[in-house]
Coordinates of C-alpha atoms in Angstrom, one line a residue:
M1 CA -34.8 -4.7 43.0
S2 CA -38.3 -3.5 43.8
G3 CA -39.8 -0.3 44.6
Q4 CA -42.8 1.0 46.7
P5 CA -46.1 -0.3 45.3
M6 CA -48.5 2.4 44.3
P7 CA -52.0 2.5 42.7
C8 CA -52.2 1.9 38.9
S9 CA -54.5 4.2 37.0
P10 CA -55.6 3.1 33.5
H11 CA -55.9 6.7 32.6
E12 CA -52.3 7.5 33.6
V13 CA -51.1 4.4 31.8
A14 CA -53.0 5.7 28.6
S15 CA -51.1 8.8 28.8
L16 CA -47.7 7.1 28.0
F17 CA -47.0 7.0 24.2
L18 CA -46.7 3.3 24.3
F19 CA -50.0 2.6 25.3
E20 CA -52.1 5.7 23.9
K21 CA -53.7 3.7 21.2
L22 CA -55.0 0.8 23.4
A23 CA -58.7 0.2 24.2
P24 CA -60.0 0.6 27.6
E25 CA -60.4 -3.1 28.3
Q26 CA -56.6 -3.4 27.3
L27 CA -55.5 -0.8 29.6
G28 CA -57.5 -2.5 32.4
R29 CA -55.7 -5.7 31.8
L30 CA -52.4 -4.0 32.0
C31 CA -53.2 -2.4 35.3
A32 CA -54.4 -5.8 36.5
A33 CA -51.3 -7.7 35.4
G34 CA -48.8 -5.0 35.9
R35 CA -48.2 -2.5 38.8
V36 CA -46.8 1.0 39.6
E37 CA -43.8 1.3 41.7
L38 CA -41.9 4.2 43.1
F39 CA -38.1 3.9 43.2
Q40 CA -35.9 5.9 45.3
P41 CA -32.5 7.1 43.8
G42 CA -30.3 4.0 43.1
P43 CA -30.3 0.9 40.9
V44 CA -33.5 -0.5 39.3
Y45 CA -31.8 -3.4 37.5
A46 CA -28.3 -4.5 36.6
E47 CA -26.9 -5.6 33.4
G48 CA -26.6 -9.5 33.1
D49 CA -29.2 -10.2 35.7
P50 CA -32.3 -12.3 34.7
A51 CA -34.6 -10.0 32.8
T52 CA -37.8 -10.4 34.8
C53 CA -39.7 -7.1 34.3
F54 CA -40.4 -4.5 31.5
Y55 CA -40.2 -1.0 32.9
V56 CA -42.0 2.2 31.5
M57 CA -41.1 5.5 33.3
I58 CA -44.1 7.6 34.3
E59 CA -42.1 10.5 36.0
G60 CA -38.6 11.0 37.2
T61 CA -35.2 10.7 35.7
V62 CA -33.5 7.5 34.6
V63 CA -29.8 6.8 33.6
I64 CA -28.9 3.8 31.4
S65 CA -25.4 2.4 31.4
R66 CA -23.4 -0.4 29.8
R67 CA -20.5 -2.3 31.3
V68 CA -17.2 -1.7 29.5
G69 CA -14.4 -3.6 31.2
G70 CA -14.8 -2.9 34.9
D71 CA -16.5 0.4 34.3
D72 CA -20.2 1.4 33.9
V73 CA -20.3 3.8 30.9
E74 CA -23.5 6.1 30.9
V75 CA -25.4 5.8 27.7
I76 CA -28.3 8.0 28.1
R77 CA -29.9 10.0 30.8
T78 CA -33.4 11.3 30.3
S79 CA -36.5 12.7 32.0
Q80 CA -38.9 12.0 29.1
R81 CA -42.2 10.2 30.0
G82 CA -42.6 6.9 28.6
V83 CA -39.1 5.8 28.0
Y84 CA -38.9 2.1 28.6
G85 CA -36.2 -0.5 29.3
G86 CA -35.7 -4.0 30.8
A87 CA -37.1 -7.1 29.4
M88 CA -37.6 -5.8 25.9
Q89 CA -37.0 -9.1 24.1
A90 CA -39.2 -11.3 26.3
Y91 CA -41.4 -11.9 23.2
L92 CA -38.5 -14.0 21.9
G93 CA -38.9 -16.5 24.8
D94 CA -36.3 -19.1 25.3
R95 CA -34.6 -18.8 22.0
V96 CA -32.4 -16.1 23.3
R97 CA -31.0 -15.7 26.8
Q98 CA -33.3 -13.4 28.7
V99 CA -31.0 -11.1 30.7
Y100 CA -30.8 -7.3 31.0
N101 CA -28.6 -5.9 28.3
N102 CA -27.9 -2.7 30.3
S103 CA -28.2 -1.2 33.8
M104 CA -30.8 1.3 34.9
R105 CA -30.7 3.7 38.0
V106 CA -32.8 6.6 39.0
T107 CA -31.3 9.9 40.2
Q108 CA -34.5 11.1 42.0
P109 CA -37.7 9.4 43.1
T110 CA -39.1 7.9 40.0
R111 CA -42.4 6.1 39.2
F112 CA -42.5 3.2 36.7
F113 CA -45.2 1.1 35.3
V114 CA -43.8 -2.4 35.7
L115 CA -45.0 -5.5 33.7
P116 CA -43.6 -8.9 34.4
A117 CA -41.6 -10.3 31.4
D118 CA -43.9 -13.4 30.9
T119 CA -47.0 -11.1 31.0
F120 CA -45.3 -8.7 28.5
S121 CA -44.6 -11.7 26.1
E122 CA -48.2 -13.0 26.4
I123 CA -49.7 -9.7 25.7
M124 CA -47.5 -8.9 22.8
S125 CA -48.2 -12.2 21.1
E126 CA -52.0 -11.9 21.7
W127 CA -52.5 -8.3 20.8
F128 CA -49.7 -7.7 18.1
P129 CA -49.1 -11.2 16.4
M130 CA -48.1 -9.7 13.1
A131 CA -45.6 -7.2 14.8
V132 CA -44.2 -10.0 16.8
H133 CA -43.5 -12.1 13.7
L134 CA -41.8 -8.9 12.1
L135 CA -39.8 -8.2 15.2
E136 CA -38.7 -11.9 15.4
G137 CA -37.7 -11.8 11.7
L138 CA -35.8 -8.6 12.2
F139 CA -34.0 -9.8 15.2
F140 CA -32.9 -13.2 14.0
G141 CA -32.4 -12.1 10.4
S142 CA -30.2 -9.2 11.5
K143 CA -28.2 -11.8 13.7
N144 CA -27.8 -14.2 10.9
T145 CA -26.9 -11.4 8.3
Q146 CA -24.3 -10.1 10.9
A147 CA -22.8 -13.6 11.2
A148 CA -22.7 -14.1 7.4
V149 CA -21.3 -10.8 6.6
G150 CA -18.8 -11.2 9.4
Q151 CA -17.7 -14.5 7.8
R152 CA -17.4 -12.6 4.5
E153 CA -15.3 -9.9 6.2
R154 CA -12.9 -12.4 7.6
L155 CA -12.6 -14.3 4.1
L156 CA -12.0 -11.0 2.5
A157 CA -9.2 -10.2 5.0
L158 CA -7.8 -13.7 4.5
G159 CA -7.8 -13.3 0.8
S160 CA -5.9 -10.0 1.1
L161 CA -3.4 -11.4 3.4
S162 CA -2.9 -14.4 1.1
A163 CA -2.3 -12.2 -1.8
G164 CA 0.2 -10.1 0.2
L165 CA 2.0 -13.0 1.6
T166 CA 2.1 -14.8 -2.0
H167 CA 3.7 -11.6 -3.3
E168 CA 6.2 -11.3 -0.4
L169 CA 7.2 -15.1 -0.8
N170 CA 7.4 -15.0 -4.6
N171 CA 10.2 -12.4 -4.6
P172 CA 12.7 -14.3 -2.6
A173 CA 11.6 -17.7 -3.9
A174 CA 12.3 -16.5 -7.4
A175 CA 15.6 -15.0 -6.4
A176 CA 16.7 -18.4 -4.8
V177 CA 15.6 -20.3 -8.0
R178 CA 17.7 -17.9 -10.2
A179 CA 20.6 -18.1 -7.9
T180 CA 20.6 -21.9 -7.8
A181 CA 20.4 -22.2 -11.4
T182 CA 23.4 -19.7 -11.8
L183 CA 25.3 -21.5 -9.0
R184 CA 25.0 -24.9 -10.9
E185 CA 26.5 -23.2 -14.0
R186 CA 29.4 -21.6 -12.1
V187 CA 30.3 -24.9 -10.2
A188 CA 30.4 -26.7 -13.6
K189 CA 32.8 -24.0 -14.9
M190 CA 34.8 -24.2 -11.7
R191 CA 35.3 -27.9 -12.2
H192 CA 36.4 -27.3 -15.7
K193 CA 38.8 -24.7 -14.6
L194 CA 40.2 -27.1 -11.9
A195 CA 40.9 -29.7 -14.5
V196 CA 42.7 -27.0 -16.7
I197 CA 44.8 -26.0 -13.7
A198 CA 45.5 -29.6 -12.8
E199 CA 46.9 -30.2 -16.2
G200 CA 49.0 -27.0 -16.3
P201 CA 52.6 -26.6 -15.3
F202 CA 51.9 -25.6 -11.6
S203 CA 54.1 -26.8 -8.9
R204 CA 52.7 -28.3 -5.7
E205 CA 53.7 -25.2 -3.8
A206 CA 51.9 -22.9 -6.2
L207 CA 48.6 -24.9 -6.0
A208 CA 48.9 -25.0 -2.3
E209 CA 49.4 -21.1 -2.3
L210 CA 46.3 -20.8 -4.8
I211 CA 44.2 -22.8 -2.4
E212 CA 45.2 -20.7 0.6
I213 CA 44.4 -17.4 -1.4
Q214 CA 41.0 -19.0 -2.3
E215 CA 40.2 -19.7 1.4
R216 CA 41.1 -16.0 2.2
T217 CA 39.2 -14.7 -0.6
A218 CA 36.1 -16.6 0.6
E219 CA 36.6 -15.0 4.0
R220 CA 36.9 -11.4 2.6
V221 CA 33.5 -12.1 0.6
A222 CA 31.7 -12.6 3.9
K223 CA 33.1 -9.4 5.3
A224 CA 32.7 -7.1 2.1
P225 CA 32.0 -3.6 3.0
V226 CA 29.0 -1.6 1.7
L227 CA 30.0 0.8 -0.9
S228 CA 28.1 3.9 -2.4
P229 CA 27.5 3.7 -6.1
L230 CA 30.2 6.4 -6.7
Q231 CA 32.8 4.4 -4.7
A232 CA 31.8 1.2 -6.4
S233 CA 32.3 2.7 -9.7
D234 CA 35.7 4.3 -9.1
R235 CA 36.9 0.9 -7.5
E236 CA 35.7 -1.0 -10.6
D237 CA 37.5 1.2 -13.0
A238 CA 40.8 0.8 -11.1
L239 CA 40.5 -3.0 -10.9
A240 CA 39.6 -3.1 -14.6
D241 CA 42.7 -1.0 -15.5
W242 CA 45.0 -3.4 -13.3
L243 CA 43.7 -6.4 -14.9
D244 CA 44.2 -5.1 -18.4
D245 CA 47.7 -4.0 -17.5
H246 CA 48.5 -7.6 -16.4
G247 CA 47.2 -9.3 -19.6
I248 CA 44.0 -10.6 -18.1
G249 CA 41.3 -10.4 -20.7
Q250 CA 37.6 -9.2 -20.0
G251 CA 38.7 -7.4 -17.0
W252 CA 35.6 -5.0 -17.3
Q253 CA 33.5 -8.1 -16.6
L254 CA 35.5 -9.4 -13.6
A255 CA 35.9 -6.0 -11.9
P256 CA 32.2 -5.6 -10.7
T257 CA 32.3 -9.1 -9.1
F258 CA 35.6 -8.4 -7.3
V259 CA 34.3 -5.1 -6.1
Q260 CA 31.1 -6.7 -4.8
A261 CA 33.2 -9.1 -2.9
G262 CA 35.2 -6.4 -1.2
L263 CA 38.4 -7.0 -3.1
D264 CA 40.9 -4.2 -4.2
I265 CA 44.2 -3.7 -6.1
D266 CA 46.1 -4.6 -3.0
W267 CA 44.5 -8.0 -2.9
L268 CA 45.3 -8.5 -6.6
E269 CA 48.9 -7.5 -6.0
Q270 CA 49.1 -10.1 -3.2
V271 CA 47.6 -12.7 -5.5
A272 CA 50.2 -11.8 -8.3
A273 CA 53.1 -12.0 -6.0
A274 CA 51.9 -15.4 -4.6
V275 CA 51.3 -17.3 -7.8
G276 CA 53.6 -15.8 -10.4
E277 CA 52.9 -14.0 -13.6
E278 CA 52.7 -17.0 -15.7
I279 CA 49.7 -18.7 -13.9
L280 CA 48.1 -15.4 -12.8
P281 CA 45.3 -15.3 -15.5
G282 CA 44.3 -18.8 -14.6
A283 CA 44.4 -18.1 -10.9
V284 CA 42.2 -15.0 -11.3
G285 CA 39.7 -16.8 -13.3
W286 CA 39.7 -19.6 -10.7
L287 CA 39.3 -17.1 -7.9
N288 CA 36.5 -15.3 -10.0
Y289 CA 34.4 -18.5 -9.9
T290 CA 35.1 -18.9 -6.0
I291 CA 33.8 -15.3 -5.5
E292 CA 30.8 -15.8 -7.7
T293 CA 29.9 -19.1 -5.8
E294 CA 30.3 -17.4 -2.5
L295 CA 28.0 -14.4 -3.6
L296 CA 25.4 -16.8 -5.1
M297 CA 25.3 -18.8 -1.8
N298 CA 24.9 -15.6 0.1
E299 CA 22.1 -14.8 -2.1
I300 CA 20.4 -18.1 -1.7
D301 CA 21.0 -17.8 2.1
D302 CA 19.4 -14.3 2.2
S303 CA 16.5 -15.5 0.1
T304 CA 15.6 -18.5 2.1
S305 CA 16.1 -16.6 5.4
R306 CA 13.6 -14.2 4.0
I307 CA 11.0 -16.9 3.3
S308 CA 11.5 -18.4 6.7
H309 CA 11.0 -15.0 8.3
L310 CA 7.7 -14.8 6.3
V311 CA 6.7 -18.0 7.4
D312 CA 7.4 -17.3 11.0
A313 CA 5.4 -14.0 10.6
A314 CA 2.5 -15.9 9.3
K315 CA 2.6 -18.3 12.2
Q316 CA 2.9 -15.5 14.6
Y317 CA 0.0 -13.7 12.9
S318 CA -2.2 -16.7 12.8
Q319 CA -1.0 -17.9 16.2
L320 CA -0.7 -21.5 14.9
D321 CA 0.5 -23.9 17.7
R322 CA -0.1 -21.4 20.3
A323 CA -2.4 -21.1 23.2
P324 CA -5.5 -18.9 22.4
Y325 CA -5.0 -17.0 25.6
R326 CA -1.5 -16.2 26.9
V327 CA 0.9 -13.5 27.8
V328 CA 2.1 -11.7 24.8
D329 CA 4.3 -8.8 23.6
V330 CA 2.2 -6.4 21.6
H331 CA 5.2 -5.5 19.5
E332 CA 5.7 -9.0 18.1
L333 CA 1.9 -9.0 17.3
L334 CA 2.2 -5.6 15.5
D335 CA 5.3 -6.6 13.5
S336 CA 3.8 -9.8 12.2
T337 CA 0.6 -8.0 11.1
L338 CA 2.5 -5.2 9.5
L339 CA 4.7 -7.7 7.6
M340 CA 1.5 -9.6 6.5
L341 CA 0.0 -6.4 5.1
S342 CA 3.2 -5.0 3.6
G343 CA 1.9 -6.0 0.1
K344 CA -1.4 -4.2 0.8
I345 CA 0.4 -1.0 2.3
G346 CA 2.6 -0.7 -0.7
P347 CA 5.7 1.5 -1.3
R348 CA 3.8 4.9 -1.3
I349 CA 2.8 4.8 2.3
G350 CA 5.5 5.1 4.8
V351 CA 5.4 3.0 8.0
V352 CA 6.7 4.6 11.2
K353 CA 7.2 2.6 14.4
E354 CA 7.3 4.6 17.6
Y355 CA 7.6 1.7 19.9
D356 CA 8.0 2.0 23.7
R357 CA 10.0 -1.1 24.4
T358 CA 9.6 -0.8 28.0
V359 CA 5.9 -1.6 27.7
P360 CA 5.3 -4.9 29.6
R361 CA 3.8 -8.1 28.1
I362 CA 0.1 -8.5 28.8
P363 CA -2.4 -11.3 29.0
A364 CA -4.5 -11.4 25.7
Y365 CA -5.9 -13.4 22.9
P366 CA -3.2 -12.7 20.4
A367 CA -5.0 -14.1 17.3
E368 CA -8.1 -11.8 18.0
L369 CA -5.7 -8.8 18.7
N370 CA -4.0 -9.4 15.3
Q371 CA -7.5 -9.1 13.8
V372 CA -7.9 -5.6 15.5
W373 CA -4.6 -4.5 14.2
T374 CA -5.6 -5.8 10.7
N375 CA -8.8 -4.0 10.5
L376 CA -7.3 -0.6 11.8
I377 CA -4.3 -0.8 9.5
D378 CA -6.6 -1.6 6.6
N379 CA -8.7 1.4 7.4
A380 CA -5.7 3.6 7.7
V381 CA -4.5 2.5 4.3
S382 CA -7.9 3.0 2.8
A383 CA -8.0 6.6 4.2
I384 CA -4.6 7.4 2.8
D385 CA -5.5 6.0 -0.6
D386 CA -8.6 8.3 -0.6
A387 CA -6.3 11.3 0.0
G388 CA -4.1 10.4 -2.9
G389 CA -2.2 7.4 -2.1
D390 CA 0.8 9.1 -0.5
G391 CA 1.0 9.3 3.3
T392 CA 2.4 8.0 6.6
L393 CA 1.1 5.3 8.8
T394 CA 2.4 5.6 12.4
V395 CA 2.1 2.8 14.9
R396 CA 2.9 3.9 18.4
T397 CA 3.0 2.1 21.7
A398 CA 3.1 3.6 25.3
L399 CA 2.2 3.0 28.8
E400 CA -0.7 5.2 29.8
N401 CA -2.6 5.2 33.2
E402 CA -1.5 1.6 34.1
R403 CA -2.7 0.4 30.4
V404 CA -0.9 -0.3 27.3
L405 CA -1.8 2.1 24.5
V406 CA -1.6 0.9 20.8
E407 CA -2.2 3.8 18.5
F408 CA -2.6 3.9 14.7
R409 CA -2.2 7.3 13.2
D410 CA -2.8 8.1 9.5
T411 CA -2.5 11.1 7.4
G412 CA -5.8 10.7 5.5
P413 CA -8.6 13.1 5.2
G414 CA -10.1 12.4 8.6
I415 CA -13.5 11.3 9.8
P416 CA -16.3 14.0 9.5
P417 CA -17.9 14.9 12.9
E418 CA -21.2 14.1 11.8
I419 CA -20.4 10.3 11.4
R420 CA -17.8 9.9 14.1
D421 CA -20.3 8.5 16.6
R422 CA -21.6 6.0 14.2
I423 CA -18.3 4.3 12.9
F424 CA -18.4 1.4 15.5
D425 CA -22.0 0.7 14.6
P426 CA -22.5 -2.7 12.8
F427 CA -22.7 -2.5 9.0
F428 CA -21.9 1.2 8.9
T429 CA -19.3 2.0 6.2
T430 CA -18.2 4.8 4.0
K431 CA -16.6 2.7 1.5
P432 CA -18.4 2.0 -2.0
V433 CA -20.8 -0.8 -2.3
G434 CA -19.0 -4.2 -2.4
Q435 CA -15.8 -2.9 -0.9
G436 CA -16.7 -2.8 2.8
T437 CA -19.0 -4.7 5.1
G438 CA -19.1 -2.2 8.0
L439 CA -18.2 -4.9 10.5
G440 CA -14.3 -4.3 10.8
L441 CA -14.6 -1.6 13.6
D442 CA -17.6 -3.3 15.2
I443 CA -15.6 -6.6 15.5
S444 CA -12.5 -4.6 16.7
W445 CA -14.6 -2.9 19.3
R446 CA -16.0 -6.1 20.6
I447 CA -12.7 -7.8 20.7
V448 CA -11.1 -5.0 22.6
V449 CA -13.9 -3.9 24.9
N450 CA -15.9 -7.1 25.5
K451 CA -13.3 -9.7 25.4
H452 CA -10.0 -7.7 26.7
H453 CA -11.9 -5.2 29.0
G454 CA -10.1 -2.5 27.2
T455 CA -11.1 0.8 25.3
L456 CA -11.2 1.6 21.7
Q457 CA -11.5 5.3 20.8
V458 CA -10.8 7.8 17.9
E459 CA -9.5 11.2 17.5
S460 CA -9.6 12.9 14.0
V461 CA -8.9 15.9 12.2
P462 CA -8.1 16.3 8.5
G463 CA -4.5 14.9 8.0
D464 CA -4.3 13.2 11.5
T465 CA -6.6 10.4 12.5
R466 CA -5.8 8.4 15.5
F467 CA -7.4 5.0 16.7
Q468 CA -6.3 4.3 20.2
V469 CA -6.5 0.8 21.8
L470 CA -6.0 0.8 25.5
L471 CA -5.4 -2.6 27.1
P472 CA -5.2 -3.5 30.7
L473 CA -1.8 -4.9 32.1
T474 CA -3.7 -7.6 34.0
A475 CA -6.9 -9.5 33.5
E476 CA -8.7 -12.4 34.7
T477 CA -8.0 -15.7 32.9
P478 CA -10.9 -17.1 30.8
E479 CA -11.6 -19.7 33.5
E480 CA -12.1 -17.0 36.1
A481 CA -14.1 -15.0 33.7
A482 CA -16.4 -18.1 33.2

């Protein structure tokens, strides 16, 4: 895009703050190598196009915008003389991709001093060699630092997740080990009791009846009702009294097991009627081992199922064996992330899920969205900890203006208005030295905005901070984007 050529005055160029310290011969070279152009209202250059010129405004009004998803978001609007844009990194040469990093348009007839990018690079290197070296060091140093700190941020997140997952896996694994050891002991006693019964004066019919009762007892264990502590205590007292009345010793030890299995006095009466009083103590002991065995197997099943569920959540979170870009259910991603971070969230923070299950599946990079959820949940937990450690994290989904909304709301102290505009800046953090890198929200913003063409915004007052992620329902595939 080019404007109407106009005369270049070294005196006018010298009035711009960028060039006010230049010597007359340098100003003359600028006018000889560059040009003045008048642009009518409209675009000057577009983001992503090859950066061919460096623009300095002489008079008029410019609007700078950045592309966010499918929209151009205005960044700055100014009429200040001397503002500049365009090929500002031309001095870096081919070491970086020379494209315009934003779009510029003018809202009224505007004059620019225009310098070709290659000429701007030559003049910078010739007139300001030390400044060029410093700028190169700043540019590449900042880029390398951001990459290194970003890697550390991911390693810290991985360490936190690993610690949380290990803690969550340890409890069911330890429970399964304990239950297995106890089960081995009970099975050994069961074999011994079986030998005692086999040597006793029991008829074939009595043994058959005992085996049938054993089967019905195992079925009742699987369907045991959940009792309140008061109900369980009352039933244990009643069963212990019945066992004592029928000459069965240590009834107070057997009663809790029977109650846990859902058995009552009516069941004991049926057993007594079926096997006869002379073999009732042996039969009750045998059935006690049966009940304990069933309960221990249930405990092992619950523990191993919990472990399997945690492993599935870890796979879902890391997206192992999954395509990097696919159609996903955001609720599955949120649940897996919350489970992975449950150790970090802790018992003092209540988690409330307000899911709109009618929200459709969306095309996305699920592993990267999980990283966004991790960063936002981690920030919310830190905010609640700053407020004393007790609070609520609410995760909400909804359909809003043809986009999927995922909102994280915490009851922390809020974000002060004076820093709210800076929280998405790289390396900006309010955490103490060594506890935060300042890249979590920057990475999240780039994943949501640049990669998913969505929006990441924040609303905050003391006691109510909301980070809102808005994702489009449809998106071009990576191949189409390329």
